[in-house]
XYZ file of C-alpha atoms in Angstrom:
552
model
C 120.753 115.954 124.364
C 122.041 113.714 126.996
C 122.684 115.385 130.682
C 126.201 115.395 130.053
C 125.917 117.195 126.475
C 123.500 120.147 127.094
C 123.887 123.779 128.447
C 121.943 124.833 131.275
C 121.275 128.769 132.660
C 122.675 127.491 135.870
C 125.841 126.519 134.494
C 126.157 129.452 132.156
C 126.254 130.948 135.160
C 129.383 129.548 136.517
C 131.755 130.679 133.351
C 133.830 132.946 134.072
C 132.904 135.987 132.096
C 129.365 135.462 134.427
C 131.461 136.155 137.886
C 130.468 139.327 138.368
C 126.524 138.847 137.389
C 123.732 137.976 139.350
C 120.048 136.582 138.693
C 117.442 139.255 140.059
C 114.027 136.989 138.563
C 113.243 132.904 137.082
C 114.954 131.218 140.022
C 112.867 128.502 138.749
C 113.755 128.665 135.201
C 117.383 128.221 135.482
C 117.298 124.228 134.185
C 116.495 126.000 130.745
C 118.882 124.641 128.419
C 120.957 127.348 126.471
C 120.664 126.446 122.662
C 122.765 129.353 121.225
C 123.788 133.125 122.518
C 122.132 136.202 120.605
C 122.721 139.352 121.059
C 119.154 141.860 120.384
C 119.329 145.341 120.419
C 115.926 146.165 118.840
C 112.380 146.160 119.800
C 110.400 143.632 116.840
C 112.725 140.921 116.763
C 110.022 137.771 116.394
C 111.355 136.068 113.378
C 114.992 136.237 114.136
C 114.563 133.389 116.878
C 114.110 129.876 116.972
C 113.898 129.647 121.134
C 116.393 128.369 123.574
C 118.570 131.277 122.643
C 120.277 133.245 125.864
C 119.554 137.035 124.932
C 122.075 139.442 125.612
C 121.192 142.927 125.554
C 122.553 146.939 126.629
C 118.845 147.856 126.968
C 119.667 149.862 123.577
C 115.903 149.230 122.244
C 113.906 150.092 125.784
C 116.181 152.362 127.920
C 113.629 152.850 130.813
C 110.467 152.858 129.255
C 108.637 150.371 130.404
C 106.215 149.743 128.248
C 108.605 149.147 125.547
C 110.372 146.254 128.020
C 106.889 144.804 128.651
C 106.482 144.398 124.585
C 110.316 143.691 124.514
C 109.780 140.762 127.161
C 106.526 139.289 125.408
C 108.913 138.532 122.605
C 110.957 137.234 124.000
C 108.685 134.626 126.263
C 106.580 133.898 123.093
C 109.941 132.366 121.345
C 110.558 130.727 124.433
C 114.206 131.631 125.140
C 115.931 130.269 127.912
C 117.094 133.834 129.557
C 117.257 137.556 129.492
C 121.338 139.169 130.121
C 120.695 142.974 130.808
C 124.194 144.686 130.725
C 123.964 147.908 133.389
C 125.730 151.603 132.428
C 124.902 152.125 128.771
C 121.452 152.737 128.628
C 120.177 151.594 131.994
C 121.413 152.647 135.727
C 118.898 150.597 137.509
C 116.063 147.532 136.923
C 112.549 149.107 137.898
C 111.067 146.630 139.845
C 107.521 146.081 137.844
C 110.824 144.744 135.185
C 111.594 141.953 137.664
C 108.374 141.198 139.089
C 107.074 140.558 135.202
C 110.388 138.271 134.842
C 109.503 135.872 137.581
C 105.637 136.107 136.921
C 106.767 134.285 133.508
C 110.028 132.341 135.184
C 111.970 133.936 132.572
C 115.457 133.914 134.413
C 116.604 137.880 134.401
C 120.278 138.159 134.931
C 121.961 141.223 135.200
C 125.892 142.564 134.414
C 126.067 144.982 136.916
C 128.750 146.930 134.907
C 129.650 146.860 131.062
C 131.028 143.114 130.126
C 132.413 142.410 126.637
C 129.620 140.299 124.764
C 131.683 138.888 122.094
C 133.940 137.108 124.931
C 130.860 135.848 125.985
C 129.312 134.252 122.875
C 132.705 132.764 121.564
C 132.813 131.389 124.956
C 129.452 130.004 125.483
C 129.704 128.734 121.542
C 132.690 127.433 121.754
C 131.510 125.288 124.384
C 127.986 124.259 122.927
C 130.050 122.825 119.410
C 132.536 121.015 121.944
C 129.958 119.535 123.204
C 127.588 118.381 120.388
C 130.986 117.257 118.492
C 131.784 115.436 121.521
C 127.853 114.067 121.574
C 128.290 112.896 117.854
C 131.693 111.337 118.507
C 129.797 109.109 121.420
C 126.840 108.423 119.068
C 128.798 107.056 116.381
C 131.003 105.069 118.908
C 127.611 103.869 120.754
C 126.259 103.280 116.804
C 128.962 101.096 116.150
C 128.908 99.105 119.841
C 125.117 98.738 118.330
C 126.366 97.033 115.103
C 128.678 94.737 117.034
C 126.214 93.749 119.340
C 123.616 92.340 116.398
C 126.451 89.473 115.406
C 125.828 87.809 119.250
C 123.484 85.943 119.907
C 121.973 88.102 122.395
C 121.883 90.774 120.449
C 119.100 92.674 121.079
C 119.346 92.138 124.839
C 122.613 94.058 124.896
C 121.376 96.713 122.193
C 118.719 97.272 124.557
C 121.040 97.569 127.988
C 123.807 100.073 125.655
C 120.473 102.043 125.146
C 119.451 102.406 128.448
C 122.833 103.329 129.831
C 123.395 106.320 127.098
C 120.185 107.876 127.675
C 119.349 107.003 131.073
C 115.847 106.330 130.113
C 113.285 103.490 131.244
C 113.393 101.123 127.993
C 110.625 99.513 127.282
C 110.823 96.628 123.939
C 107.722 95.077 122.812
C 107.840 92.703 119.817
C 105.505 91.317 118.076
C 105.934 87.538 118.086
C 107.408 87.363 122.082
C 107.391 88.944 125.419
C 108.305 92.539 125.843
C 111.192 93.485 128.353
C 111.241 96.452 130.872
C 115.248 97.847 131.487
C 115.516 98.061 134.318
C 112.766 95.407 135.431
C 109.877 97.243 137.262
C 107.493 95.480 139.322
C 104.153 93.371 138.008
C 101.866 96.318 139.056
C 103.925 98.914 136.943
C 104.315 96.697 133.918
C 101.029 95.483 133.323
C 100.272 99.817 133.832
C 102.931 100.562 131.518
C 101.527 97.782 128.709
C 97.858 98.676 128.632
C 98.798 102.463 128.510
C 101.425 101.646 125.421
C 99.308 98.686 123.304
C 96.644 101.241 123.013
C 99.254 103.831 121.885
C 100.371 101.632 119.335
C 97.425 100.550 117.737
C 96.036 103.648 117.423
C 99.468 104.846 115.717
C 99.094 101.906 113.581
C 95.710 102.427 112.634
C 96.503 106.000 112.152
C 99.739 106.063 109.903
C 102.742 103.867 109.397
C 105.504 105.998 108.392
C 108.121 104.592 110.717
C 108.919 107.985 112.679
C 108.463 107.783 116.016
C 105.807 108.831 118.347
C 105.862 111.150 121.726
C 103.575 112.033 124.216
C 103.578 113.422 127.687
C 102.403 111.215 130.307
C 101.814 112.564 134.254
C 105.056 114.876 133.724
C 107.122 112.399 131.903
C 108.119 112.116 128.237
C 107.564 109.038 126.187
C 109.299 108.240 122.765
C 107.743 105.391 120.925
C 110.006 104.227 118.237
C 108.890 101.314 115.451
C 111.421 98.886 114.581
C 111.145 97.178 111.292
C 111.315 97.244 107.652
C 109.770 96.132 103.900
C 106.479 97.527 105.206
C 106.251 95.842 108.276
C 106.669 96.819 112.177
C 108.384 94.045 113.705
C 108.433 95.575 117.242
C 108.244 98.861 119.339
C 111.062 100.655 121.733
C 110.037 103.137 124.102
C 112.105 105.442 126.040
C 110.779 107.478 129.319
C 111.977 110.331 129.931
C 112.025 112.769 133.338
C 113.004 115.529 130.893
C 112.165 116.852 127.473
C 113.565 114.904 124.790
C 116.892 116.360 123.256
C 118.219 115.318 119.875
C 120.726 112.740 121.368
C 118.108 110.735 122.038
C 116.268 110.488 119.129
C 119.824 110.159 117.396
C 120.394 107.564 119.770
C 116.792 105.398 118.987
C 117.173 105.742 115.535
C 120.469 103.927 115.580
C 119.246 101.258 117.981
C 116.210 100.148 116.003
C 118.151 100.355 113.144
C 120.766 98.125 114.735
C 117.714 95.643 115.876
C 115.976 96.021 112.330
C 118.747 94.462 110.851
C 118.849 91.803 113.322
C 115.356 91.007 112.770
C 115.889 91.196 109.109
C 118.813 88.536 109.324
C 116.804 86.538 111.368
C 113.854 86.423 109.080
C 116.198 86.086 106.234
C 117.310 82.735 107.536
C 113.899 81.938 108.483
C 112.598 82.481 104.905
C 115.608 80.322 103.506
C 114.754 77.632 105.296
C 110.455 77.990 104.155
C 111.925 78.037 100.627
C 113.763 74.671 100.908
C 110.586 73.633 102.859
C 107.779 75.015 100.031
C 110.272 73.496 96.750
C 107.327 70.905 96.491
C 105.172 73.923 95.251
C 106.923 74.047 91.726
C 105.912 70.453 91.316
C 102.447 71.127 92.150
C 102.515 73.655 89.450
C 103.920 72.001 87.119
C 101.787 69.192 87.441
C 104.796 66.612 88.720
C 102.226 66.116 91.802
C 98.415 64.489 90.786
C 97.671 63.240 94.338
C 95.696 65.056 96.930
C 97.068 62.658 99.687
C 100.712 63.658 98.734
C 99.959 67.514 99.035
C 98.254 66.826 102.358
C 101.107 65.006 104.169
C 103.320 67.848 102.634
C 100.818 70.714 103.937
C 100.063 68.973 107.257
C 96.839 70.050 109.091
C 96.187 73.369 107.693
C 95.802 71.635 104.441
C 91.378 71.349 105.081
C 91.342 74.909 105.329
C 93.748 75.850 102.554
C 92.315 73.730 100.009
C 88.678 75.298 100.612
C 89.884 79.178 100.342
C 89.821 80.693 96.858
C 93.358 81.356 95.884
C 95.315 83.323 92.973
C 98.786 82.187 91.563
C 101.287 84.745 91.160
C 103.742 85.204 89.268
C 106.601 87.720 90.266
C 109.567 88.740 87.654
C 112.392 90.423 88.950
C 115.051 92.325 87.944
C 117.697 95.091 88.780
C 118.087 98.168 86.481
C 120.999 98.376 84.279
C 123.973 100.069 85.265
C 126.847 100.433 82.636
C 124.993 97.795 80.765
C 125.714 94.879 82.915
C 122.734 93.419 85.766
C 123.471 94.184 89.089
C 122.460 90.001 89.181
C 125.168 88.233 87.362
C 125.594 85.024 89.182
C 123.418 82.299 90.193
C 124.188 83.409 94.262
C 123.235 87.041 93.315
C 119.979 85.406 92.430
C 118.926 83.621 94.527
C 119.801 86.440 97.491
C 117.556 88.613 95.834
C 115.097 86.604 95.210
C 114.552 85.104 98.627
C 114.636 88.841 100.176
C 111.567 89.603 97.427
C 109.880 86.489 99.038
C 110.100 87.494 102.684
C 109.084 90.712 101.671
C 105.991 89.541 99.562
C 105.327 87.474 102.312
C 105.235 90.125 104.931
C 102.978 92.393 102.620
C 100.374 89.449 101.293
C 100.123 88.936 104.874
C 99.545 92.284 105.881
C 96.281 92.168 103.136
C 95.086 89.373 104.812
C 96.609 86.623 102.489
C 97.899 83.501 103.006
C 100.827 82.938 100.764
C 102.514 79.323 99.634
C 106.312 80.604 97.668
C 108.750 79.390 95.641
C 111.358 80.302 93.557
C 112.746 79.531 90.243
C 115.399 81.854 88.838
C 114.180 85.393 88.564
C 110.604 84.497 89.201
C 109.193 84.144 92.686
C 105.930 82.268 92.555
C 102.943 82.886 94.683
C 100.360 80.654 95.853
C 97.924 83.497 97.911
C 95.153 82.347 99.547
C 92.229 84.405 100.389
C 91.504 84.598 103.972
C 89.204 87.571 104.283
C 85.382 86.953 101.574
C 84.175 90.578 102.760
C 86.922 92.521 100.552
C 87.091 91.873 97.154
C 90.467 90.023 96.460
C 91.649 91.937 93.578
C 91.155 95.053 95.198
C 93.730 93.829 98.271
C 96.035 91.877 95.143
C 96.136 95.712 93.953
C 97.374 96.981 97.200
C 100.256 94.316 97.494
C 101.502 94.905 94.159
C 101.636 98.525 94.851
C 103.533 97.732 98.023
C 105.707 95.856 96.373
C 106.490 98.063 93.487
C 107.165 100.723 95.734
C 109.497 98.629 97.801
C 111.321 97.232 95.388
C 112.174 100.872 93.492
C 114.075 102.184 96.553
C 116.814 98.870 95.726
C 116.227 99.977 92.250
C 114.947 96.582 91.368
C 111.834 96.404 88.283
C 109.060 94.184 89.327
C 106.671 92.555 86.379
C 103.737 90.578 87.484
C 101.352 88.267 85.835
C 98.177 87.111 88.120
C 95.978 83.919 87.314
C 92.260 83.869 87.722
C 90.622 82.787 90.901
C 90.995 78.748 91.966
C 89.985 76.612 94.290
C 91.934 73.030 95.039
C 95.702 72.226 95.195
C 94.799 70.185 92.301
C 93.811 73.071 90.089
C 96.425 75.569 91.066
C 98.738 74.540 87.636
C 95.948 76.158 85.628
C 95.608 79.710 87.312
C 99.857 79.034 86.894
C 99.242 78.555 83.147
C 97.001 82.472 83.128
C 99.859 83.584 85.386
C 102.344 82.900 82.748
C 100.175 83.769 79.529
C 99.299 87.258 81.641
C 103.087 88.160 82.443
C 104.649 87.129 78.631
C 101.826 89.834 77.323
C 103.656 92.326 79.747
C 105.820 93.660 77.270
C 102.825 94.098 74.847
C 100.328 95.656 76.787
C 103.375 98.078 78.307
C 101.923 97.370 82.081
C 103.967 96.179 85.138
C 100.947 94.005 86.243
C 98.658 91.615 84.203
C 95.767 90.291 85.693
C 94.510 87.059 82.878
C 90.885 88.312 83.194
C 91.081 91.845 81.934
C 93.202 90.384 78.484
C 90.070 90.615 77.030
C 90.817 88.165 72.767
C 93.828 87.372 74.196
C 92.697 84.345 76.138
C 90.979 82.696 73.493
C 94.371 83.417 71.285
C 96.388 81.559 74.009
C 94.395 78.621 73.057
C 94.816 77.795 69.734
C 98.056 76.004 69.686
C 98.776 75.867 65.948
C 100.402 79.255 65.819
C 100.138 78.771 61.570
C 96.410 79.268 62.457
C 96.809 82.536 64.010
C 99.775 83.469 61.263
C 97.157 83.045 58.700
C 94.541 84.996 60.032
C 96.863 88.020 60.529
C 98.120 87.438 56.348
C 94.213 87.471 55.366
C 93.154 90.941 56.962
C 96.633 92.808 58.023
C 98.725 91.459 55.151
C 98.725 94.809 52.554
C 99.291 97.012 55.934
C 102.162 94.565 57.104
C 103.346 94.629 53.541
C 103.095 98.507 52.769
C 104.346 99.040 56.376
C 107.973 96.981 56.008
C 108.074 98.539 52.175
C 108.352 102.266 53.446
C 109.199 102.472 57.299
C 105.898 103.774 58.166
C 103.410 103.131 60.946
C 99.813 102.642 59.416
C 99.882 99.243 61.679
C 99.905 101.481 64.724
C 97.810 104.239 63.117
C 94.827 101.491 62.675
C 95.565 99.734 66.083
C 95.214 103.456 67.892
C 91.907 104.185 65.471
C 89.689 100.877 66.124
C 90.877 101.299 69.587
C 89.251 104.727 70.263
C 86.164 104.018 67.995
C 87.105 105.758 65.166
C 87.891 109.089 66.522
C 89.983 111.380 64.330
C 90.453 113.524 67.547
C 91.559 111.012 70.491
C 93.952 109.041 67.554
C 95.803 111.844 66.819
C 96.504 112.761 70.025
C 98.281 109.425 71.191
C 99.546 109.263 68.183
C 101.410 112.682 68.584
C 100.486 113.634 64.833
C 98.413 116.644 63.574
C 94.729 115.619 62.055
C 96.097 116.350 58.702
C 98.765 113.699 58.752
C 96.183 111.613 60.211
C 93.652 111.601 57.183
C 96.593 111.261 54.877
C 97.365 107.627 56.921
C 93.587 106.718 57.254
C 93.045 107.262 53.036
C 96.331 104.688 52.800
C 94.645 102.526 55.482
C 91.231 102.528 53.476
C 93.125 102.062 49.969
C 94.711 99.200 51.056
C 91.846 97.503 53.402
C 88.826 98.559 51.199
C 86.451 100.876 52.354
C 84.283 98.583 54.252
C 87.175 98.066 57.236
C 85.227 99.892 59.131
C 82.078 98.089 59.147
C 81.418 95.523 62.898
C 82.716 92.286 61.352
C 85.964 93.414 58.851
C 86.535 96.014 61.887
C 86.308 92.893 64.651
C 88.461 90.554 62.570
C 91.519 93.713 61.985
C 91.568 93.802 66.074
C 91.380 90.304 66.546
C 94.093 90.386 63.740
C 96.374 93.427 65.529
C 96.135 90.932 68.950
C 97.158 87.701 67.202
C 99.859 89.362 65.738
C 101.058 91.191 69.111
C 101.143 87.582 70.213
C 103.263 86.894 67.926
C 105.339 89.394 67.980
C 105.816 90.235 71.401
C 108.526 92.572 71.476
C 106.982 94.899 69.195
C 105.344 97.600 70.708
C 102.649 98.976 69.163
């Protein structure tokens, strides 16, 4: 905790129910904070401390043997408690002096009542003052917390989060961003700063390289303590705060961290928020690329500018993201246009981030509750799909936490602004078969018949082929409520085994047979052979196409 929150052994000393003690050993340990008072009258005692305690005790489990205080004290060191209170008259009449010399050989601070003291006036005291104090600590953090919050609507925002910071804890503060120069309060000198950076940079990259779970980092460094703390969110460390420390780190100040970087997070976030608004108004052209409204290669360079070379020579995949919040009470949590359109441009500068991250370079846009993406493949050595995986993953797992339902379609590899409306085209057929196929991603080259179906665009064509070889299932199946569609679906699927069918199908073997002799009656017993069995799952897709909200 901050200085003026904690509980030292030296001050303990100056209550007043400590007037009449003395200290006899640990001169050197009385900075030891004082987490709690216990009271231990017993010789095994291990597991009933949590260190930092102040031990008060008659002598009841040692008397004067010393051997039992030497295995009494070794305890008592291994749980690393700040002090030892011996009460003299009950059990003990004097301290031998092998007791004291073991005392300061471990700077355990050894203070002695020289005649019987009450100990419950002395834990209500020291207790009462250690909750007055860490009520008083959270009463400052949530004021400080607030002064944070306030801070993030000026301008300089993060400059005076930075200063309230350093003033609470009394720590150097050290802020390194990502995209600007990082600040030292107070300002140290050229010789220290440049020390300070090349020590932290290689801290931080080898905690990014290492893990990214957003806690923050310590480590001592030539007596000193340094707190690393990433600042960020949807994924992505924005920047870094550091605090150094002359002491060992107390929960104020991680309390304290936490609610800056949160403060500066959602700065950052507001920031970027504005930022992405104003790419979206800036990338609007893209729909009209995609939708074919754009046939000139000139016009998409003037709107791309000089990066357009590059761009236009990297493979790319269109994306298509679907969005939306789970029900609650039966009404969307999006219900109006401005709902919308908020949630959809925080999606894009979080797909942005993460397509980034996976070494993508991503073109957006928006149109109601999809968010398009144009991502362009800036790294040949790792397969693409593999990394498309990744960010989708990312994504879905970002996206749950604001209980939001992410459905993605994904176009097949393209090269050329000029092309891009095609992989569009497999980015829509893939997400409408979403439903269908009962995944949350579609990728158009693993749909297998389907994307020869998508092609014939007389859909009386594909109506007729599912009337010549499903028609007496369809029939028998809308007659009497049952499922032999399914049943043969779940069959040809598996190859024809009895076993694997029943089991998705949740139905004993018997039941099975019963729906495969109905199946057979009303196929002919040659459905099984390569081209009637073909044909029936050609059939079973074209009719899924159709009938998309089936589920079968």
């Amino acid at each position: 905790m901050n200085q003026d929150y904690q509980l030292t052994v030296e001050e303990v000393l100056g209550r007043p129910f400590f007037q009449q003690a003395y200290i006899a050993a640990g001169q050197e340990g009385l900075q030891r904070l004082v987490r709690w008072v216990h009271i231990i009258e017993v010789i095994q005692f291990e597991e009933l401390l949590q260190g930092g305690e102040m031990i008060l005790t008659t002598g009841a489990a040692f008397k004067s043997d010393t051997k039992l205080f030497m295995l009494y004290l070794e305890q008592l060191i291994n749980n690393n408690v700040s002090c030892l209170c011996i009460e003299m008259g009950h059990y003990l009449s004097l301290i031998p002096q092998d007791w004291i010399d073991a005392a300061e050989a471990c700077g355990l601070p050894l203070i002695i009542f020289p005649q019987a003291v009450r100990f419950i006036d002395i834990t209500q005291d020291i207790h009462a003052y250690i909750i007055n104090q860490h009520h008083k600590a959270l009463q400052d953090l949530e004021k400080i917390s607030r002064e944070f919050h306030r801070m993030t609507l000026s301008s300089q925002g993060v400059s005076h989060v930075l200063g309230l910071l350093q003033s609470s804890t009394k720590a150097q503060v050290i802020y390194i961003p990502q995209d600007s120069q990082p600040r030292f309060i107070p300002q140290l000198g050229s010789r220290e700063t440049t020390q300070w950076l090349e020590i932290l940079n290689s801290q931080i990259e080898l905690d990014t390289t290492s893990r990214n779970t957003g806690s923050p980092v310590v480590f001592e460094l030539d007596g000193q303590t340094v707190i690393v703390q990433p600042v960020g969110a949807m994924g992505k460390t924005w920047a870094h705060i550091i605090l150094v420390l002359g002491r060992k780190p107390q929960e104020y100040e991680y309390l304290i961290l936490d609610s800056a970087s949160l403060s500066i997070a959602q700065d950052l976030l507001r920031k970027r928020y504005m930022e992405e608004r104003k790419l979206y108004s800036q990338t609007l052209w893209v729909d009209d690329l995609l939708h074919l409204r754009i046939r000139d290669e000139e016009q998409v360079k003037v709107l791309i500018g000089h990066g357009f070379k590059q761009l236009n020579e990297l493979p790319y995949h269109v994306i298509l993201l679907e969005f939306e919040h789970r029900q609650i009470e039966n009404q969307s949590v999006l219900e109006d246009g401005e709902g919308l359109e908020s949630a959809g441009i925080h999606l894009s500068l979080a797909a942005r981030s993460i397509f980034e991250q996976h070494m993508f370079h991503p073109l957006l846009t928006l149109k109601n509750n999809r968010l398009v993406v144009v991502a362009f493949d800036k790294m040949s050595k790792r397969p693409a799909k593999e990394r498309l995986q990744q960010v989708f993953q990312s994504l879905q797992l970002l996206k749950a936490e604001e209980e939001m339902e992410l459905t993605i379609g994904v176009g097949q590899s393209n090269r050329s602004f000029l092309q891009a409306h095609v992989s569009y085209q497999e980015a829509l057929q893939a997400i409408s078969l979403a439903p269908t196929l009962r995944g949350k991603v579609q990728f158009f080259d693993e749909l297998g018949v389907f994307q020869l179906l998508f092609h014939i665009p007389d859909k009386q064509i594909l109506h007729a082929f599912v009337r010549t070889y499903l028609g007496p299932i369809l029939d028998y199946d809308q007659t009497k409520g049952s499922e032999l569609l399914r049943t043969l679906k779940v069959y040809l699927d598996n190859d024809g085994s009895k076993q694997v069918a029943a089991q998705q199908l949740f139905i004993v073997r018997q039941s099975l047979y019963y729906r495969l002799e109905k199946i057979e009656e009303l196929l002919g017993a040659d459905y099984m052979l390569p081209e009637k069995r073909l044909a029936l799952q050609v059939g079973i897709r074209a009719y899924q196409l159709i009938h998309p909200e089936l589920k079968l």
